[in-house]
mmCIF file of C-alpha atoms in Angstrom:
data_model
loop_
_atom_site.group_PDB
_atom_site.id
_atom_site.type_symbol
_atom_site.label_atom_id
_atom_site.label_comp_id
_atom_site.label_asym_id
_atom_site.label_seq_id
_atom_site.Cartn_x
_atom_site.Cartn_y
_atom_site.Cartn_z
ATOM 1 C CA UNK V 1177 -22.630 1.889 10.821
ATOM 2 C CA UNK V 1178 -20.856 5.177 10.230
ATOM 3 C CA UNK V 1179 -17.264 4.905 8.946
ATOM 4 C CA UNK V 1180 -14.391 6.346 11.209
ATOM 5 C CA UNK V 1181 -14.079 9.068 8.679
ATOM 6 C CA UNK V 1182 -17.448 10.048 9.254
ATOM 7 C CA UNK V 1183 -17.116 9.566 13.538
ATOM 8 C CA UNK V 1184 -14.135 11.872 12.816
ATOM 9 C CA UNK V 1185 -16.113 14.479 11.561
ATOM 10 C CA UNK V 1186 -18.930 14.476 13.649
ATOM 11 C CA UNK V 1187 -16.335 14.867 16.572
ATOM 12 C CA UNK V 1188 -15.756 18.264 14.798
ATOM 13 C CA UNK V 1189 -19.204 19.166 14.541
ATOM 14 C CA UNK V 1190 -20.212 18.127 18.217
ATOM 15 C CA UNK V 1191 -16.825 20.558 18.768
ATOM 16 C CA UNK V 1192 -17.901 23.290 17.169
ATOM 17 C CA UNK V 1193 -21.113 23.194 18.494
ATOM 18 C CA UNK V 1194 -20.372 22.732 22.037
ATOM 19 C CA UNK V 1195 -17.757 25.351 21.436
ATOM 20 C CA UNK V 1196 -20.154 28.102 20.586
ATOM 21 C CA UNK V 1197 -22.820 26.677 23.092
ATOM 22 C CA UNK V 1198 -19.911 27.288 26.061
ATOM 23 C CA UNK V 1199 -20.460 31.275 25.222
ATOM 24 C CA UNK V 1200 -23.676 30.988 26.724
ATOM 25 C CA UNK V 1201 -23.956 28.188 28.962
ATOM 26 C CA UNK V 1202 -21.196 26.579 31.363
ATOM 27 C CA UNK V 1203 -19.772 23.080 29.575
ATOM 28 C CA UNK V 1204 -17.379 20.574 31.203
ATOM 29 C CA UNK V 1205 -14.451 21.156 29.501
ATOM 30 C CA UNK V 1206 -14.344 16.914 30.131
ATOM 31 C CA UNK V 1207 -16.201 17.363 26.606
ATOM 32 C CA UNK V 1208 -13.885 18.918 24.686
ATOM 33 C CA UNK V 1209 -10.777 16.876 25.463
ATOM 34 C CA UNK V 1210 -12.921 13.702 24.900
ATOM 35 C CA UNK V 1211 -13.902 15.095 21.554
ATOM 36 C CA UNK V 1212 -10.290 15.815 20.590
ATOM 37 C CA UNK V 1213 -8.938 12.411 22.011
ATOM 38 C CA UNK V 1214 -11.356 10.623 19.574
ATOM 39 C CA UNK V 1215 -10.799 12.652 16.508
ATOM 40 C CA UNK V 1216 -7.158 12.458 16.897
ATOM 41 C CA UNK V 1217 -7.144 8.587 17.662
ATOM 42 C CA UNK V 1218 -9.622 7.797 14.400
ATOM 43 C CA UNK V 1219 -7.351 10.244 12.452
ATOM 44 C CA UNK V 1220 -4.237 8.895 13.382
ATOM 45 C CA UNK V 1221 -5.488 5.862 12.504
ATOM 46 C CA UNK V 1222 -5.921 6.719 9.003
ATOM 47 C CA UNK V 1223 -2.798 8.306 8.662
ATOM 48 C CA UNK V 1224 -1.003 4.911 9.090
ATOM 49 C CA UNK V 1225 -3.608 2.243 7.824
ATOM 50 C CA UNK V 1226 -4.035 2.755 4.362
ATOM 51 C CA UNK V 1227 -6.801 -0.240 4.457
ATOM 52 C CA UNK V 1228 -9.161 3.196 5.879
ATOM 53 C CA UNK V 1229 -9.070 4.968 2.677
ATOM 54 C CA UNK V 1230 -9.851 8.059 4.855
ATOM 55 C CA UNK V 1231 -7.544 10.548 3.126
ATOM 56 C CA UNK V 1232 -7.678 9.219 -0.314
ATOM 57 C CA UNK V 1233 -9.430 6.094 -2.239
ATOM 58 C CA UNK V 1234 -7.084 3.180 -1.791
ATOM 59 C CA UNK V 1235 -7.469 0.026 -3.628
ATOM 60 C CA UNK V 1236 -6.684 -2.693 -1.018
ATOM 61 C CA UNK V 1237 -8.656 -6.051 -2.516
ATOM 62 C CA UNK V 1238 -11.683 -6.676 -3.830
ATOM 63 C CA UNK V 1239 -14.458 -8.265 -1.553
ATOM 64 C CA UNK V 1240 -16.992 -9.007 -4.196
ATOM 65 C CA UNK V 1241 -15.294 -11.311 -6.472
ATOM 66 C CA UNK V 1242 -16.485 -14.564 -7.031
ATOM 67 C CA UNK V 1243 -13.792 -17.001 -7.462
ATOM 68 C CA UNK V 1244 -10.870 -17.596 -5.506
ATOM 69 C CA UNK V 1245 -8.436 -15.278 -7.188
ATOM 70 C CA UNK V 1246 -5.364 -13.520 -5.232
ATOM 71 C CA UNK V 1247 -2.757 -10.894 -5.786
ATOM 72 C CA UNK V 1248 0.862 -10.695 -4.246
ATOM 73 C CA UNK V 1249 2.617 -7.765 -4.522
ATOM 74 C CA UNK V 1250 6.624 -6.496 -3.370
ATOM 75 C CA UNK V 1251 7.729 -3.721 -2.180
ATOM 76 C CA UNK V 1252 11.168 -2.056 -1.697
ATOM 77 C CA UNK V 1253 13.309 -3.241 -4.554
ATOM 78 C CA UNK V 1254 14.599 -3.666 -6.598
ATOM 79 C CA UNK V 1255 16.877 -5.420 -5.114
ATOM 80 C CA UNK V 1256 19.604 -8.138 -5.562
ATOM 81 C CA UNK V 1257 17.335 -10.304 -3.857
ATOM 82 C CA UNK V 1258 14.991 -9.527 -6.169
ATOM 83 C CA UNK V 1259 16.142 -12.380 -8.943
ATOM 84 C CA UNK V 1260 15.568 -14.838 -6.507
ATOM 85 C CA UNK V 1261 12.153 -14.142 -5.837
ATOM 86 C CA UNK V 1262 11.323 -13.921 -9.785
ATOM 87 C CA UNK V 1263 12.697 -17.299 -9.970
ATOM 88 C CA UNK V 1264 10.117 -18.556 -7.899
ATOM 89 C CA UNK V 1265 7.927 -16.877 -9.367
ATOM 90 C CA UNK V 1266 8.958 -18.470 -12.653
ATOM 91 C CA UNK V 1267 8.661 -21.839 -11.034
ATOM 92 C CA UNK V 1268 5.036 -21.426 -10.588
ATOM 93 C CA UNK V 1269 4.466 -19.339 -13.223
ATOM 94 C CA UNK V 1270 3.314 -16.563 -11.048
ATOM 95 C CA UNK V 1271 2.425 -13.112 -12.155
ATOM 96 C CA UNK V 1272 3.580 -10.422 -8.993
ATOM 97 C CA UNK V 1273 2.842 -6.457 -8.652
ATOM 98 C CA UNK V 1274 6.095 -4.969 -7.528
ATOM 99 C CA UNK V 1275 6.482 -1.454 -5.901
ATOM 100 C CA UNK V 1276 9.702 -0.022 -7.322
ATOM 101 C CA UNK V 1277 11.119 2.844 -5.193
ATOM 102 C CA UNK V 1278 13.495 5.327 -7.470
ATOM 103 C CA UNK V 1279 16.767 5.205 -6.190
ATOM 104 C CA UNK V 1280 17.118 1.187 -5.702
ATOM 105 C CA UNK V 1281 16.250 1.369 -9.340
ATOM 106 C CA UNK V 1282 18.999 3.339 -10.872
ATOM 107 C CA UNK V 1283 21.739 0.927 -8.779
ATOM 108 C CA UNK V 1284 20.514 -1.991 -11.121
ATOM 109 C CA UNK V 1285 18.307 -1.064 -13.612
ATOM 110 C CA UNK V 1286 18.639 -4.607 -14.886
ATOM 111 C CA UNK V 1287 16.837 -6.165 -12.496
ATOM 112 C CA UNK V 1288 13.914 -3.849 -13.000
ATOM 113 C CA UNK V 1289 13.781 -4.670 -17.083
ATOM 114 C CA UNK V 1290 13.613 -8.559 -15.533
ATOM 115 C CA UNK V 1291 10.311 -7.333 -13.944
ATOM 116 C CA UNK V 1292 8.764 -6.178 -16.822
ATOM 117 C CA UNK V 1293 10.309 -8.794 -19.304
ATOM 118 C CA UNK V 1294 9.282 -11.823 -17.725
ATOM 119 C CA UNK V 1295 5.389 -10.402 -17.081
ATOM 120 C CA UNK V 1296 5.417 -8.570 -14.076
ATOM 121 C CA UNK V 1297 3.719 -5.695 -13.019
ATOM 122 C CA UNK V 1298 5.825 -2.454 -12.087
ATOM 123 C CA UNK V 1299 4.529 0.707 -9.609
ATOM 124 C CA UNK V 1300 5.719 3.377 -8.072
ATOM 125 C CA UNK V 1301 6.650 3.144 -4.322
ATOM 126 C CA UNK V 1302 8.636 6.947 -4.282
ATOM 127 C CA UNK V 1303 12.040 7.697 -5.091
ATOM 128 C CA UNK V 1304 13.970 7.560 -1.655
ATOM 129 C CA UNK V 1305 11.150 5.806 1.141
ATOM 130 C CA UNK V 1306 12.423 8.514 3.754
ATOM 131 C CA UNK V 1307 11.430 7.580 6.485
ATOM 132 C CA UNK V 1308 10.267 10.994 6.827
ATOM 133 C CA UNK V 1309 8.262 10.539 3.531
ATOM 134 C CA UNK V 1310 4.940 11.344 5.969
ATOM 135 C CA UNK V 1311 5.950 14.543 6.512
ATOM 136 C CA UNK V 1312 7.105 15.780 3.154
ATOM 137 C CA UNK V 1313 5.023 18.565 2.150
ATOM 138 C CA UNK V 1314 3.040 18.160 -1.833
ATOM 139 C CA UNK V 1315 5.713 19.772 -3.903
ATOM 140 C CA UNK V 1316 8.390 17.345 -2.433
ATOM 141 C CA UNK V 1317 6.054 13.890 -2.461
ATOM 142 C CA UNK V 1318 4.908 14.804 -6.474
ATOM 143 C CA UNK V 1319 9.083 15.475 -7.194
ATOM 144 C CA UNK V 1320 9.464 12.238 -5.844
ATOM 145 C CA UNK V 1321 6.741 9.992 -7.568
ATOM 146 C CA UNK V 1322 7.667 11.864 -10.992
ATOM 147 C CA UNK V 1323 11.107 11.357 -10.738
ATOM 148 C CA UNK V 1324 10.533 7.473 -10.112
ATOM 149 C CA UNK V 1325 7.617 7.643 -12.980
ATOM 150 C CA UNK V 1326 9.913 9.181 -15.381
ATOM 151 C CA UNK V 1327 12.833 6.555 -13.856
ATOM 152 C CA UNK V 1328 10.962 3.894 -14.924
ATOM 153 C CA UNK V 1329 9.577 5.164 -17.827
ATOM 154 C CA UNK V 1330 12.766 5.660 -19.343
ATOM 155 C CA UNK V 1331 13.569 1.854 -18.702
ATOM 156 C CA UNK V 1332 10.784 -0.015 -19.286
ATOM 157 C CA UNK V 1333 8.386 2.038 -21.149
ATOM 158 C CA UNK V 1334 5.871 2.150 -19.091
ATOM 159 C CA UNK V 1335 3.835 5.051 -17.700
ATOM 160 C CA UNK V 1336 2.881 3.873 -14.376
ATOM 161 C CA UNK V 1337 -0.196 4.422 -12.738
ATOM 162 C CA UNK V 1338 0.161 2.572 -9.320
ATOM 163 C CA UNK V 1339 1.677 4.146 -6.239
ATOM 164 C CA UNK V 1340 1.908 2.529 -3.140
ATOM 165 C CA UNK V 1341 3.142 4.789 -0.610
ATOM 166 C CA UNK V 1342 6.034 3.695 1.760
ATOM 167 C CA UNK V 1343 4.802 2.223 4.923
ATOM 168 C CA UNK V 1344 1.107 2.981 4.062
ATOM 169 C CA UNK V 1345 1.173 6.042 5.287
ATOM 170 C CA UNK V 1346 -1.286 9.004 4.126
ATOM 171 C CA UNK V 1347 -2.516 12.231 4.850
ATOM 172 C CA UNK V 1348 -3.376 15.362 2.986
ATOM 173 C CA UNK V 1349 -0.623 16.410 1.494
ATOM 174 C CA UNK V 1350 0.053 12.979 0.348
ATOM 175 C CA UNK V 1351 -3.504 12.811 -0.836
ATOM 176 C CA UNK V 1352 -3.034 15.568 -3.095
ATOM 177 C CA UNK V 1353 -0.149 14.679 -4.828
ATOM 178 C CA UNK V 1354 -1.669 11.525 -5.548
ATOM 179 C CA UNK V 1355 -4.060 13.461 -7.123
ATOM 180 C CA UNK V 1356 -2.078 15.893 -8.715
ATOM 181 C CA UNK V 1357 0.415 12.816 -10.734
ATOM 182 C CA UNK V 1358 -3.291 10.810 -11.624
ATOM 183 C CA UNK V 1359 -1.679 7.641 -9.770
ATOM 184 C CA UNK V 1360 -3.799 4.990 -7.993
ATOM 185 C CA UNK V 1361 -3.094 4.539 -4.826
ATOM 186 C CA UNK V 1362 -2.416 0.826 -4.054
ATOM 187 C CA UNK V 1363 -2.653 -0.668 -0.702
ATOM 188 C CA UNK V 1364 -2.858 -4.351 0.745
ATOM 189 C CA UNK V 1365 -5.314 -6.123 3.227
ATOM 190 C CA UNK V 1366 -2.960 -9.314 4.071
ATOM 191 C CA UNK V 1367 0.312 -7.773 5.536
ATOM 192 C CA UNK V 1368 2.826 -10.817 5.694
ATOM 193 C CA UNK V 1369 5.110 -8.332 8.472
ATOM 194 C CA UNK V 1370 8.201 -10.162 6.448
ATOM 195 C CA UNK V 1371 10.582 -7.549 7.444
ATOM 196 C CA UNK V 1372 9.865 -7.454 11.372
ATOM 197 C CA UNK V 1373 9.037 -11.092 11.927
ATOM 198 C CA UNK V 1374 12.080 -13.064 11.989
ATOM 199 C CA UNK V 1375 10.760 -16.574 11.592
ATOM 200 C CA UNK V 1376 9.576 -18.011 7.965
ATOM 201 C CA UNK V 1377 7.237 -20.106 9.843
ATOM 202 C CA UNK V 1378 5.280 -17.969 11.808
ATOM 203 C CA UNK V 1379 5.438 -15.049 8.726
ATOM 204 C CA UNK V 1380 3.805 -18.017 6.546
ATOM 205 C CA UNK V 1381 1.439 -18.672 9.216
ATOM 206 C CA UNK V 1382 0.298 -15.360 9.236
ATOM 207 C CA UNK V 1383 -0.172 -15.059 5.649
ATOM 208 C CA UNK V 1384 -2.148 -18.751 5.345
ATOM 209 C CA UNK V 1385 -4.683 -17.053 8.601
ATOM 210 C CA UNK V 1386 -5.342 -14.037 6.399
ATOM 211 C CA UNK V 1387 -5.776 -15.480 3.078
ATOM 212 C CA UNK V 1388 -9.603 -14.239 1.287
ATOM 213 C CA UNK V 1389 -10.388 -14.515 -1.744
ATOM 214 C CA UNK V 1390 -10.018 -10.650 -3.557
ATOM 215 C CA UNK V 1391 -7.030 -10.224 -0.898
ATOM 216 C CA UNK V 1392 -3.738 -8.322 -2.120
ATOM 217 C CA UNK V 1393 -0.868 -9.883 -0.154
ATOM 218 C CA UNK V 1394 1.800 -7.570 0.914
ATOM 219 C CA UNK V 1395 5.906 -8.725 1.004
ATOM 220 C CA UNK V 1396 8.942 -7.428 0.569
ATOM 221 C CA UNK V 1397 11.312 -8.713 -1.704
ATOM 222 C CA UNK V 1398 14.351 -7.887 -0.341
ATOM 223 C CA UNK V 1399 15.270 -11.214 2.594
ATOM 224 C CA UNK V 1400 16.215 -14.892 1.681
ATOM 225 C CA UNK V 1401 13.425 -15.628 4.322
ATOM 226 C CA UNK V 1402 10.845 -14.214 2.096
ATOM 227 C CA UNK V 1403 11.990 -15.932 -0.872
ATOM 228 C CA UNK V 1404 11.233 -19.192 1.436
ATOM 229 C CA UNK V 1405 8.509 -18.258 2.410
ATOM 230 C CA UNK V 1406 7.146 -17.346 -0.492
ATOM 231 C CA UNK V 1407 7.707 -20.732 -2.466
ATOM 232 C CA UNK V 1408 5.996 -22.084 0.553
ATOM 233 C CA UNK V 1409 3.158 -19.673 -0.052
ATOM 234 C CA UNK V 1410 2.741 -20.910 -3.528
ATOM 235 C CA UNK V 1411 2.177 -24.478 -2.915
ATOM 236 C CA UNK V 1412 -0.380 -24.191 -0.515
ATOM 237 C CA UNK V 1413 -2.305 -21.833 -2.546
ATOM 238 C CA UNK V 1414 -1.997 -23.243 -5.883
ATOM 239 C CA UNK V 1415 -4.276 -26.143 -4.200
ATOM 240 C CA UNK V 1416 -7.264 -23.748 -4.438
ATOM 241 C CA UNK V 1417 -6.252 -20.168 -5.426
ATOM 242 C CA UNK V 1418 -5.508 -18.513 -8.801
ATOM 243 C CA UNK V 1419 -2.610 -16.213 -8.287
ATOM 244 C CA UNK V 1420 -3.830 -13.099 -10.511
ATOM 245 C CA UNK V 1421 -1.397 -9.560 -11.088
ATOM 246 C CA UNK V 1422 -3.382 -6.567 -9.404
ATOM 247 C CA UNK V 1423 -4.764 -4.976 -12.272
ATOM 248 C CA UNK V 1424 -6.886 -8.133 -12.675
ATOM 249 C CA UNK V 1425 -7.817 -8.143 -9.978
ATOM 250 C CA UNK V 1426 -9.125 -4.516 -9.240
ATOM 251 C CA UNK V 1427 -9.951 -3.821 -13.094
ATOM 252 C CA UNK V 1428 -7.693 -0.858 -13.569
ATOM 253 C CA UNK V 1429 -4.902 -0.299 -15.516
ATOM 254 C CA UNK V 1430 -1.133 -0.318 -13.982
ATOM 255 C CA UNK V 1431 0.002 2.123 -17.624
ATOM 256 C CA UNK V 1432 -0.887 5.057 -18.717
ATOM 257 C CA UNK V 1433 -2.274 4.517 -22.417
ATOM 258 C CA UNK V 1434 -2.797 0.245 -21.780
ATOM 259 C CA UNK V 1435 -6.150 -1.138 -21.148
ATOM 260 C CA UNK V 1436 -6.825 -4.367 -19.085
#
């Protein structure tokens, strides 16, 4: 089965080629906008599911383990709300990913050495998560994951090599400066939708429906109802999962210069 990437640009070929056939014989036009409508549902599609890697390689889970191993990762902090989730996570002796955006950081830098201290994992998730971040052009989206990178690296130490960008979005000029900064772009395949559901039971029910083994769990630790639901998370999978930090779990490093 082709991948939508590849429908996408077959809709551009059949374009083209119906294009230059119109010069010499009469075509419904009916083709054309059926054409476009397709390539610009499939590539609007991509631009706001990062699980379709179809601008850049995106490392979501990993389907071809073979034990039941997990990863949970946070994004949006740090946050005061923040130390309440690590407490949990000290409870269970959980290892978490967390996606650090820039600015939160330099209003409590503290919270962000906690991260690191107590084990956790630490990536880049852009300096000010505009909401306009998908339309920032290159330049403006590499200022932004270097001046988080070099936030946190004067902090913690570490050179980061995860970026998760805000609300999964990509596109090209996201793509490139991805490329241009050498981070790994770091999605999720088990969205827990903390910050629009309102109810901990039905966010926890979403979660538990989703659950695979390889999956990368996606929350947001900035809500007392995640920090519930959460705990609540981690005794129903400690019955059969191993909670694992992401860079066991897809085999590449989180730091520049460390090695798994």
């Amino acid at each position: 089965m082709l991948k939508h990437k590849n429908i996408a640009i077959l809709c551009s070929v059949v374009f083209i080629f119906l294009f230059t056939l119109s010069f010499f014989f009469n075509v419904n036009s009916i083709f054309f906008i059926l054409l476009f409508l397709v390539w610009l549902t499939i590539t609007t599609w991509g631009v706001f599911d990062i699980r379709s890697q179809y601008f850049i390689k995106t490392y979501c889970n990993n389907s071809v383990v073979n034990e039941k191993i997990i990863s949970i990762s946070f994004d949006d902090g740090p946050h005061l709300m923040t130390h309440k989730v690590l407490d949990v996570l000290a409870k269970y002796n959980v290892k978490a990913t967390f996606f650090c955006i820039g600015n939160q950081i330099e209003k409590d830098p503290e919270i962000l050495k906690r991260i690191v201290n107590e084990g956790h994992l630490v990536g880049n998730h852009s300096y000010s998560h505009s909401n306009f971040f998908g339309t920032f052009s290159t330049k403006k989206v590499i200022e932004e994951l270097e001046k988080t990178r070099k936030i946190i690296l004067d902090i913690t130490g570490k050179n980061t090599l995860y970026f998760r960008p805000p609300f999964g979005v990509t596109n090209p000029k996201i793509s490139r400066a991805i490329k241009a900064t050498r981070y790994k772009a770091i999605g999720w395949n088990i969205r827990s939708l903390d910050t629009v559901i309102k109810s901990e039971d039905e966010i926890l029910k979403r979660v538990k429906n989703k659950i695979k083994p390889g999956g990368i769990i996606l929350f947001h630790d900035t809500s007392l109802k995640t920090v519930s639901v959460l705990e609540r998370l981690l005794l129903f999978l400690q019955e059969e999962y191993k909670i694992v930090p992401i860079d066991y779990l897809i085999n590449e490093s989180p730091y520049a210069n460390e090695t798994n």
